Structure formats: structure tokens, C-alpha cells
PDB file of C-alpha atoms in Angstrom:
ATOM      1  CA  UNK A   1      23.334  57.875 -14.264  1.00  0.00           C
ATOM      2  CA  UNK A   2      20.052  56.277 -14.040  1.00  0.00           C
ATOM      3  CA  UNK A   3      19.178  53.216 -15.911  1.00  0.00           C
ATOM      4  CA  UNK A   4      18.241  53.077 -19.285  1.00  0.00           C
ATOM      5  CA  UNK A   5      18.885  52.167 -22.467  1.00  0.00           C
ATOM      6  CA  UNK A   6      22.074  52.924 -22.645  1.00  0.00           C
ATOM      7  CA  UNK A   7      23.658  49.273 -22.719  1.00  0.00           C
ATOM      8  CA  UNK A   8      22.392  48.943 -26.489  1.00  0.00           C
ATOM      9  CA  UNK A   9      24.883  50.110 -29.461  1.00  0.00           C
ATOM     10  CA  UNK A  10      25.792  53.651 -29.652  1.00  0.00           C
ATOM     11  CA  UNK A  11      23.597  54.526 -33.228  1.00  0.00           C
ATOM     12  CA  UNK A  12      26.670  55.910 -34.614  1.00  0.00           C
ATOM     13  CA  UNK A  13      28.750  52.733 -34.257  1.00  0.00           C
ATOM     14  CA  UNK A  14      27.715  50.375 -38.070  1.00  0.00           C
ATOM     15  CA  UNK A  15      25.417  47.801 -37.097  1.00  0.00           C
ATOM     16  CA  UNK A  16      26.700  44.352 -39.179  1.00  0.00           C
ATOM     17  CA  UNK A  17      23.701  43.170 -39.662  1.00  0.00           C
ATOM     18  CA  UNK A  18      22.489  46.846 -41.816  1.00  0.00           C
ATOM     19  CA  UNK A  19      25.642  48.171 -42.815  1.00  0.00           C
ATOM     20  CA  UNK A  20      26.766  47.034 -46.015  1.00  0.00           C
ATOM     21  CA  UNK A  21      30.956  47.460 -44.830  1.00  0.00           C
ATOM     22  CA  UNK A  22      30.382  45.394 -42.117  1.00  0.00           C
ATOM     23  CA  UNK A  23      28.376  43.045 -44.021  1.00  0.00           C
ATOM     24  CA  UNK A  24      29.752  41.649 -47.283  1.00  0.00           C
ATOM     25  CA  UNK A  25      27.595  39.445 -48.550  1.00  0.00           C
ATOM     26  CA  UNK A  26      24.492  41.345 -48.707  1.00  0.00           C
ATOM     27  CA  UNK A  27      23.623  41.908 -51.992  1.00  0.00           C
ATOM     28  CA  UNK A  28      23.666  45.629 -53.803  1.00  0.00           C
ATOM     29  CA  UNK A  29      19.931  46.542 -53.168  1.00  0.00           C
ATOM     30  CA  UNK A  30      20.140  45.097 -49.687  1.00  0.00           C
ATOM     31  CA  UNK A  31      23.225  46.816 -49.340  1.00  0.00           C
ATOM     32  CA  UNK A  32      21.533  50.036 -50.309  1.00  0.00           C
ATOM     33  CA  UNK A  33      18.183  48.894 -47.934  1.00  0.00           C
ATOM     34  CA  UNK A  34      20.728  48.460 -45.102  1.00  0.00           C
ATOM     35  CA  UNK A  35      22.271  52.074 -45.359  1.00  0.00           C
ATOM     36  CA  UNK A  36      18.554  53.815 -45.646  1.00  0.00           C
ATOM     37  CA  UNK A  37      18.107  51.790 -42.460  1.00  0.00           C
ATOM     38  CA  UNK A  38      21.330  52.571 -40.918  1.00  0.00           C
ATOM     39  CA  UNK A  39      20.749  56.485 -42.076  1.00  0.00           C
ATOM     40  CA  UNK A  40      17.191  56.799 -40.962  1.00  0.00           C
ATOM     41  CA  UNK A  41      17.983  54.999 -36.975  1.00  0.00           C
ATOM     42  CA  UNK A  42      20.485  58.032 -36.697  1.00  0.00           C
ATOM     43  CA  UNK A  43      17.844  60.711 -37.470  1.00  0.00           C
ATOM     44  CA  UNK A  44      15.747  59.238 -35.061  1.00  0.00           C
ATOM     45  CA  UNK A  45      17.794  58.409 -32.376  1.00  0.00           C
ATOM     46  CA  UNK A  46      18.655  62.232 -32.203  1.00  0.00           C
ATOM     47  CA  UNK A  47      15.199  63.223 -32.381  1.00  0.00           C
ATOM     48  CA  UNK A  48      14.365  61.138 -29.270  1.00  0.00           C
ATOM     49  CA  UNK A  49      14.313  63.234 -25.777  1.00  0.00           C
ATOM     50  CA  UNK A  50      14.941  62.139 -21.781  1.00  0.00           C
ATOM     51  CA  UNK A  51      13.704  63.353 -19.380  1.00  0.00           C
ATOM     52  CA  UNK A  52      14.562  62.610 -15.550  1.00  0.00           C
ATOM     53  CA  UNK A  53      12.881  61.376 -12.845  1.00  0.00           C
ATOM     54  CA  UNK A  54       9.336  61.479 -14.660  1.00  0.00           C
ATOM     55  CA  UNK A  55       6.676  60.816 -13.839  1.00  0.00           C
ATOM     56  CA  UNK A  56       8.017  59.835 -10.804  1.00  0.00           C
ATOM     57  CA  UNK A  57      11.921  60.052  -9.385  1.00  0.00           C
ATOM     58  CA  UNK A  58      14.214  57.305 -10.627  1.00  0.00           C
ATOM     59  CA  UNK A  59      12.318  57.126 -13.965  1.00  0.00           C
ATOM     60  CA  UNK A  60      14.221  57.942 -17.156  1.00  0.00           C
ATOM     61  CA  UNK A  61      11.795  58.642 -19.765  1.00  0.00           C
ATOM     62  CA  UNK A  62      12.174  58.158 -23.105  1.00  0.00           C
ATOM     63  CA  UNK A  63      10.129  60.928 -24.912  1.00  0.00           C
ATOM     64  CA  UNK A  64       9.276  60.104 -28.933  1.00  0.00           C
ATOM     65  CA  UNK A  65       6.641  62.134 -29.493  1.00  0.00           C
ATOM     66  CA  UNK A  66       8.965  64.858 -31.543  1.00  0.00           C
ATOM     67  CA  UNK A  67       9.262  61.722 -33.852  1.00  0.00           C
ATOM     68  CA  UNK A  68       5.564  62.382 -34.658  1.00  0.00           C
ATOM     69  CA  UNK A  69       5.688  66.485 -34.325  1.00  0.00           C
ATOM     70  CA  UNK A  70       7.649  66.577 -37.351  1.00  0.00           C
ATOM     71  CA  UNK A  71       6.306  65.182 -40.464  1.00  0.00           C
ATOM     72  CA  UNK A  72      10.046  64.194 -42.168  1.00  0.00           C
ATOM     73  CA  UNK A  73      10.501  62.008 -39.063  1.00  0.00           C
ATOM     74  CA  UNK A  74       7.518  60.520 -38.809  1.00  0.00           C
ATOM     75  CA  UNK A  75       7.613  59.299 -42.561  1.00  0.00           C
ATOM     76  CA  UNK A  76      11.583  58.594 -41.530  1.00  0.00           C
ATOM     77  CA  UNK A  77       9.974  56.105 -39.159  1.00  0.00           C
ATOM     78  CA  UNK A  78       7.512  54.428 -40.873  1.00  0.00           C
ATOM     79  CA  UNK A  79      10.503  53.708 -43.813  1.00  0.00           C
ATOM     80  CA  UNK A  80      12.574  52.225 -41.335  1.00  0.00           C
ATOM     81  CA  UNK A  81      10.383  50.104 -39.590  1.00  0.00           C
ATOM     82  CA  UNK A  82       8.996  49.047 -43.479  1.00  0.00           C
ATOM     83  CA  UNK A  83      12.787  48.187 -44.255  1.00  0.00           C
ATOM     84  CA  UNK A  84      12.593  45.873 -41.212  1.00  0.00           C
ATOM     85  CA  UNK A  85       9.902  43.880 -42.459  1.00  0.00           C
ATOM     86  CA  UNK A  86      10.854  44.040 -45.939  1.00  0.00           C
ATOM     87  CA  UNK A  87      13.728  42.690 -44.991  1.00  0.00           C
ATOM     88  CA  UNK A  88      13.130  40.189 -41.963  1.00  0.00           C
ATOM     89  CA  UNK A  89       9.967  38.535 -43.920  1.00  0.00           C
ATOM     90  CA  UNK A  90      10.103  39.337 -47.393  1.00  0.00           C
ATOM     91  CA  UNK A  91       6.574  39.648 -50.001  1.00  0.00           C
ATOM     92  CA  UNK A  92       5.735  36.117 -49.055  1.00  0.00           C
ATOM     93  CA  UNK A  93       5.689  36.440 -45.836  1.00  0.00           C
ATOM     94  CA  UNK A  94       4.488  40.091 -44.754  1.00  0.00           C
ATOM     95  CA  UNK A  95       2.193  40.894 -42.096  1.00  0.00           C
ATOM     96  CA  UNK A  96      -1.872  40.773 -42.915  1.00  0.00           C
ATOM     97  CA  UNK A  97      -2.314  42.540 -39.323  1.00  0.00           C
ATOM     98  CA  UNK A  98      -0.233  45.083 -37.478  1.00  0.00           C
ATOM     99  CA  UNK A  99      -1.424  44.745 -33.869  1.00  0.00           C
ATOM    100  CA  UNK A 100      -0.830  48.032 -32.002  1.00  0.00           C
ATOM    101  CA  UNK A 101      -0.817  48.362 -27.997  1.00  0.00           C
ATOM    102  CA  UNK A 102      -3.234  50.820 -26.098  1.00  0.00           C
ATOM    103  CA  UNK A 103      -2.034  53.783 -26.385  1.00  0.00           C
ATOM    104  CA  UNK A 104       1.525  54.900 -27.997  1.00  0.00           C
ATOM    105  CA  UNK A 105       1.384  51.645 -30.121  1.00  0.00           C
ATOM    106  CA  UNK A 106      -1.648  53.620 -31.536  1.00  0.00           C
ATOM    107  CA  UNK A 107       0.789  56.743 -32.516  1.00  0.00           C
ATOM    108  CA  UNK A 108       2.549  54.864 -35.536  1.00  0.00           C
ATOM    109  CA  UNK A 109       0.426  50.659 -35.430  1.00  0.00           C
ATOM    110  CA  UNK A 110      -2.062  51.930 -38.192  1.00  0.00           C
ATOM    111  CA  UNK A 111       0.329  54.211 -40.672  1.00  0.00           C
ATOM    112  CA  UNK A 112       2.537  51.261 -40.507  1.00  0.00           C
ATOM    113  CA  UNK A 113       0.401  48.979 -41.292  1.00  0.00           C
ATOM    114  CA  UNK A 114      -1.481  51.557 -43.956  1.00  0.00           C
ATOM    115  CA  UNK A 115       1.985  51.461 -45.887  1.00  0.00           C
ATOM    116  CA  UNK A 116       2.487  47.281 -45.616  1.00  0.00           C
ATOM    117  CA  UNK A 117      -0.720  46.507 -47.290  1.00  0.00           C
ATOM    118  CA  UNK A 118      -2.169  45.282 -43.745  1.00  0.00           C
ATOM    119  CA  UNK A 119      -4.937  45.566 -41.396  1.00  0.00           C
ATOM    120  CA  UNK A 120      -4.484  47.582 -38.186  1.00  0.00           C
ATOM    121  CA  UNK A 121      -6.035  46.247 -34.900  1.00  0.00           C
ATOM    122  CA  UNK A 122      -5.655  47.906 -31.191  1.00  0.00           C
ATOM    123  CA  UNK A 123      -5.630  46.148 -28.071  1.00  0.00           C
ATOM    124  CA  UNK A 124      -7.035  48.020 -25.661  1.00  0.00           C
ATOM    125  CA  UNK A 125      -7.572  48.607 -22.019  1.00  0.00           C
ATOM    126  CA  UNK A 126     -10.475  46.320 -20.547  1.00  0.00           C
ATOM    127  CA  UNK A 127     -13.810  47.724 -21.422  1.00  0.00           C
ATOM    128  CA  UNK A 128     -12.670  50.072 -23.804  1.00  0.00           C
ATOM    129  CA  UNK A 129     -14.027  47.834 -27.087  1.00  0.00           C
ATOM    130  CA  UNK A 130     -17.850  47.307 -28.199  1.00  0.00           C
ATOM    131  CA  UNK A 131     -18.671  43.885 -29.204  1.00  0.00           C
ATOM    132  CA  UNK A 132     -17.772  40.516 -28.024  1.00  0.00           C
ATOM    133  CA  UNK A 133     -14.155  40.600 -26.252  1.00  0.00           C
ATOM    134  CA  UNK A 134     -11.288  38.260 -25.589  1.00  0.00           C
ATOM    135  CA  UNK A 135      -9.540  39.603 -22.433  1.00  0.00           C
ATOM    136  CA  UNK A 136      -5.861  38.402 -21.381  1.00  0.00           C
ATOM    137  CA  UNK A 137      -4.133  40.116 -18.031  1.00  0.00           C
ATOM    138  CA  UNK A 138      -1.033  41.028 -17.303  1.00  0.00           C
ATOM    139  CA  UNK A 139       1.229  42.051 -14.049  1.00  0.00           C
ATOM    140  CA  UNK A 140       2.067  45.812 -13.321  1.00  0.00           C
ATOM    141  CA  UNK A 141       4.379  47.216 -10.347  1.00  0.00           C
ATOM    142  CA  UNK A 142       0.892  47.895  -8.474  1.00  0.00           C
ATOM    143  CA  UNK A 143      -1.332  44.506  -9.294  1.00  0.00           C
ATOM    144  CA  UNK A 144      -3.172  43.750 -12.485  1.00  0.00           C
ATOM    145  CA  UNK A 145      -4.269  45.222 -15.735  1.00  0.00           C
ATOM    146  CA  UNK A 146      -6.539  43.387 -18.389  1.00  0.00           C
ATOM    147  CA  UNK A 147      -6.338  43.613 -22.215  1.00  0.00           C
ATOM    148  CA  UNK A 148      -8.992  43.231 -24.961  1.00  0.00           C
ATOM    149  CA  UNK A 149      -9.310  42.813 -28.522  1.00  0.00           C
ATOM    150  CA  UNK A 150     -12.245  42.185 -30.372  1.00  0.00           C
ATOM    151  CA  UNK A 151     -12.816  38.792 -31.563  1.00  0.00           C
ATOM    152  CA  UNK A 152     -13.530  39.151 -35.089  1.00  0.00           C
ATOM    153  CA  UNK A 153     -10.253  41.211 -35.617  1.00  0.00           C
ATOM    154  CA  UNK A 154      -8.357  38.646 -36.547  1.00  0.00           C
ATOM    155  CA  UNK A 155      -9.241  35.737 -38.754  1.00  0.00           C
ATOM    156  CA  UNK A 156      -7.538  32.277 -38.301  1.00  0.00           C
ATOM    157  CA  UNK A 157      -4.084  32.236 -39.619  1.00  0.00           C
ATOM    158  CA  UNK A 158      -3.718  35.445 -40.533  1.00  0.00           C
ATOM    159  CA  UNK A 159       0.164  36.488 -39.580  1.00  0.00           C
ATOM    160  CA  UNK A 160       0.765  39.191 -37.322  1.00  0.00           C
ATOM    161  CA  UNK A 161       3.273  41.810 -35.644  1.00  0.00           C
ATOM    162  CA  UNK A 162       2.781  43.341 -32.465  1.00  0.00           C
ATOM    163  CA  UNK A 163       3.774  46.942 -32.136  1.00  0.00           C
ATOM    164  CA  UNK A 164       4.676  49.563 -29.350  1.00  0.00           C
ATOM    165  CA  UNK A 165       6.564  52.296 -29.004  1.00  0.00           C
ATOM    166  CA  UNK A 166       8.991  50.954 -25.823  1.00  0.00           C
ATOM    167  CA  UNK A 167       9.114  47.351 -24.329  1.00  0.00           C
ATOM    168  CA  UNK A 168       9.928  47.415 -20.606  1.00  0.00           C
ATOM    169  CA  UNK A 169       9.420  44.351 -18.022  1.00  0.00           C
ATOM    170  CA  UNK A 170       7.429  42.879 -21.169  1.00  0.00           C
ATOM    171  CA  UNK A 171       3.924  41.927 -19.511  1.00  0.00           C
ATOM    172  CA  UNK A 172       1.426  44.081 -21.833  1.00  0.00           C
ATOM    173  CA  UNK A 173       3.346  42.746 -24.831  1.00  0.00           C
ATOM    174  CA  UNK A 174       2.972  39.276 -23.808  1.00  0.00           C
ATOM    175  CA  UNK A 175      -0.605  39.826 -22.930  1.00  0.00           C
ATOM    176  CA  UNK A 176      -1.089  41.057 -26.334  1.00  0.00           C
ATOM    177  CA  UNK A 177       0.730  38.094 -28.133  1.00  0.00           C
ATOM    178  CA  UNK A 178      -1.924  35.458 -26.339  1.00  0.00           C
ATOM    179  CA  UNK A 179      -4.659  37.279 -27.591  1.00  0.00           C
ATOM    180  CA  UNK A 180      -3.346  37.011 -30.943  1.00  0.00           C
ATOM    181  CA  UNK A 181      -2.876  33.418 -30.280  1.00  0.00           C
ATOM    182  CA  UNK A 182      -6.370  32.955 -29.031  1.00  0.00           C
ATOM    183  CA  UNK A 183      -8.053  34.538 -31.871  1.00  0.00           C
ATOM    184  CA  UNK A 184      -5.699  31.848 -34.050  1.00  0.00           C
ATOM    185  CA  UNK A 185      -3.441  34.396 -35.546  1.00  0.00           C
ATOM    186  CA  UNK A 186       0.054  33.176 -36.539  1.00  0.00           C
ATOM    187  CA  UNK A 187       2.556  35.511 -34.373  1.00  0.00           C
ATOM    188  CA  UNK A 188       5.341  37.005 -36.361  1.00  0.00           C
ATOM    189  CA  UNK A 189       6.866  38.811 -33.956  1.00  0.00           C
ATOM    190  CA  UNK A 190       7.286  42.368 -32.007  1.00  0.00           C
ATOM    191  CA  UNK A 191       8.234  45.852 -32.616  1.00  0.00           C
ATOM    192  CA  UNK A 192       9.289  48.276 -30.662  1.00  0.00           C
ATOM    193  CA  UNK A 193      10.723  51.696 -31.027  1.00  0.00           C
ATOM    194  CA  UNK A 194      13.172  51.377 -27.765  1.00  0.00           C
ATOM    195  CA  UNK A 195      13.878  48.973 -25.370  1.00  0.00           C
ATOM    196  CA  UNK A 196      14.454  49.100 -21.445  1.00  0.00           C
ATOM    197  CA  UNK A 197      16.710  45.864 -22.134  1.00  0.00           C
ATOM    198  CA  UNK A 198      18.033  46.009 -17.804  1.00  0.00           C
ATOM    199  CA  UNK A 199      14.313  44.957 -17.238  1.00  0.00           C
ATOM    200  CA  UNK A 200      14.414  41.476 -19.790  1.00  0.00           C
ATOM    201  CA  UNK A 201      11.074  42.072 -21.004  1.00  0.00           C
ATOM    202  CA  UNK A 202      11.911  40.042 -24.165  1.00  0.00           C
ATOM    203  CA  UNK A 203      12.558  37.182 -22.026  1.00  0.00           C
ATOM    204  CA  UNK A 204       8.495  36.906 -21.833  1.00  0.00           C
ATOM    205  CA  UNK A 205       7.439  36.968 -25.365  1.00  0.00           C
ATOM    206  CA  UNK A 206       7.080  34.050 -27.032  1.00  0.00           C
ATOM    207  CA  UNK A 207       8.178  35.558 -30.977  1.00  0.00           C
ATOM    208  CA  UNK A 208      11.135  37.400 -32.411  1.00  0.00           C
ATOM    209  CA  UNK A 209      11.768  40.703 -31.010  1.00  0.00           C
ATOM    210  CA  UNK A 210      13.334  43.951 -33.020  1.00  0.00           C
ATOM    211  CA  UNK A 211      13.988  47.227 -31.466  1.00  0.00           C
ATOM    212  CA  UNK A 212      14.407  49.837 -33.808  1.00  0.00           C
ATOM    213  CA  UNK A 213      16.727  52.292 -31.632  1.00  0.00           C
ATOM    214  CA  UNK A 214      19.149  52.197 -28.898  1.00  0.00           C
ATOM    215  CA  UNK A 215      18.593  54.464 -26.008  1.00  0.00           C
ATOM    216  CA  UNK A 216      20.405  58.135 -25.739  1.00  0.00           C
ATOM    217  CA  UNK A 217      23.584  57.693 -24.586  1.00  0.00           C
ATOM    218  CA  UNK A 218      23.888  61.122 -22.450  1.00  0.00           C
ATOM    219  CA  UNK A 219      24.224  61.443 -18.404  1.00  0.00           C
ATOM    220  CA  UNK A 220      20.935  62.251 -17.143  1.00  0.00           C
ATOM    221  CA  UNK A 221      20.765  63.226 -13.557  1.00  0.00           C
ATOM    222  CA  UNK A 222      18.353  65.064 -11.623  1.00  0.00           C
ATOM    223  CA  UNK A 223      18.149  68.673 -11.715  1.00  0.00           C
TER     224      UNK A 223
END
């Protein structure tokens, strides 16, 4: 078996901090908010696909985009990752910007932030946004990458998540969370849909980090 995800919780085992069994003391509504949660990560989880050795061999790759092909799942989604907030920062303390990463962050960053009440901002690859820039870099497996966000996107303390669709050796989300910082936004944290947790990419970032789903949990081996 290649590496993957596959050291998180299995989806169907109850998560204590969203199911209501395993956690007493949440109160009725959050006990209901919990199992939505709890209901919504299974229905996801199954919709996600592998795929071996792409693009390149030794790569496991975690497909969402039939998340986004059917409309019940994509709205399945957005709920859960609402529920998260809701939940993790309450009305006085919700987002005012959802950052999303260039590109998948792009796929759910504005909807998201569309349903919260909040503005949506992309950071993008350098040279990719008109106007005045702030540029941060960040390490890949073949040398460097730069991204840019506009510098009137956010205004000073303004709170903020970062989103993205998987977090891996961590870099671009890091890179993304000082340009945040530089523009004098107050970092709330990071989502992510999955998380490639062998690689400790949360180790870099600097803010609370919530993955949504664990990985698939089936054999994958080369055809």
C-alpha cells in the first residue's frame, strides 16, 4: 500500500469531538450540529476517489472533484465545513475573509465564504494578479514557487481562514498565512478537505488546522 491518508480515523468510527454518544456534554442543538457533521463527512468520504501512481508512480491521488460534479455533495460540503466554523468560532468570531489557494482552494474558497457572510480572496501564482502585489515563496520538491495576493484584499484586522482542498508538506499554506499576516489580517486558522498527515505539513503553519475528511481506507496498488 502506498502512503496516504490512511493513518487518520476510519469515517465510520464516531468522532468524540462531533458525535453526540461519545460526547455528553454537548448540548441538544450541538448535539444535533455534531450528527449533521458526523452524517455529511460519511457522504463525502465515499464520494472521494484514488487513483495510483498519478501523475507520476508512487503518488496516491486523492481525487474530489465528484464532490463538485454532483450538486447534493457539493452543498453537503459547504454545510459541513459551515458547521465547522459555526462551531469552532461562533457569530462573534466568524471569518470576514475566506482566503482560498491557487487553484482547487478556488473550487469551494468563494461558495464558502458566499454562505458565511464573508469576503473571498485568492492567492495566486506569481504574476497572475493586476495591481500592486505582496509576494511570499515557498519550497517545492523541484526549487521555488512564489505567491501573491493583492494588497488591498485584506484590510487590517480583518480575521481570516485559509482554505484548500488537501494539505501536504505544508509550504503553499504557510506561504499563504504570511501574506495574510503582511497585509495585517488576524489568522484564524486553515481548512482543508484531506490531509497527507505522513508529510507533517501542519507542523509549518503557524494557526489551528482542521481537516474535514480522513483519507480512503482501501489497498491501492498499481495496476
Amino acid at each position: 500500500m502506498k502512503a496516504s491518508t490512511s493513518s487518520h480515523p476510519n469515517p465510520d468510527t464516531p468522532d468524540a469531538t462531533t458525535h453526540p454518544a461519545q460526547n455528553p456534554r454537548l448540548s441538544p442543538t450541538a448535539s444535533a450540529s455534531a450528527a449533521e457533521l458526523a452524517n455529511l463527512k460519511i457522504r463525502l468520504h465515499d464520494a472521494v476517489r484514488q487513483f495510483p501512481d498519478f501523475p507520476s508512480p508512487g503518488v496516491l491521488f486523492e481525487d474530489i472533484l465528484p464532490i463538485f460534479a454532483d450538486p447534493s455533495l457539493h452543498e453537503a460540503l459547504i454545510r459541513a465545513l459551515e458547521l465547522h466554523v459555526l462551531r469552532n468560532y461562533g457569530e462573534d468570531q466568524r471569518p470576514d475573509v475566506i482566503v482560498g489557494l491557487d487553484a482547487r482552494g478556488f473550487l469551494f474558497g468563494p461558495s464558502l465564504a458566499l454562505r458565511l457572510g464573508a469576503a473571498f480572496v485568492p492567492v495566486r501564482k506569481q504574476g497572475k494578479l493586476p495591481g500592486p502585489t505582496e509576494t511570499a515563496g515557498f519550497r517545492k520538491e523541484y526549487g521555488e514557487d512564489f505567491f501573491q495576493i493583492q494588497k488591498d484584499s485584506i484590510r487590517q484586522g480583518r480575521r481570516v481562514l485559509v482554505v484548500d482542498d488537501i494539505i501536504a508538506t505544508g509550504g503553499s499554506a504557510a506561504a499563504a498565512g504570511s501574506l495574510v499576516h503582511k497585509l495585517g489580517g488576524k489568522l484564524l486558522g486553515y481548512i482543508f478537505i484531506l490531509e497527507l498527515d505522513f508529510l507533517r505539513g501542519r507542523d509549518k503553519l503557524q494557526a489551528p488546522v482542521y481537516t474535514l475528511l480522513s483519507s480512503q481506507e482501501k489497498p491501492s496498488s498499481s495496476p
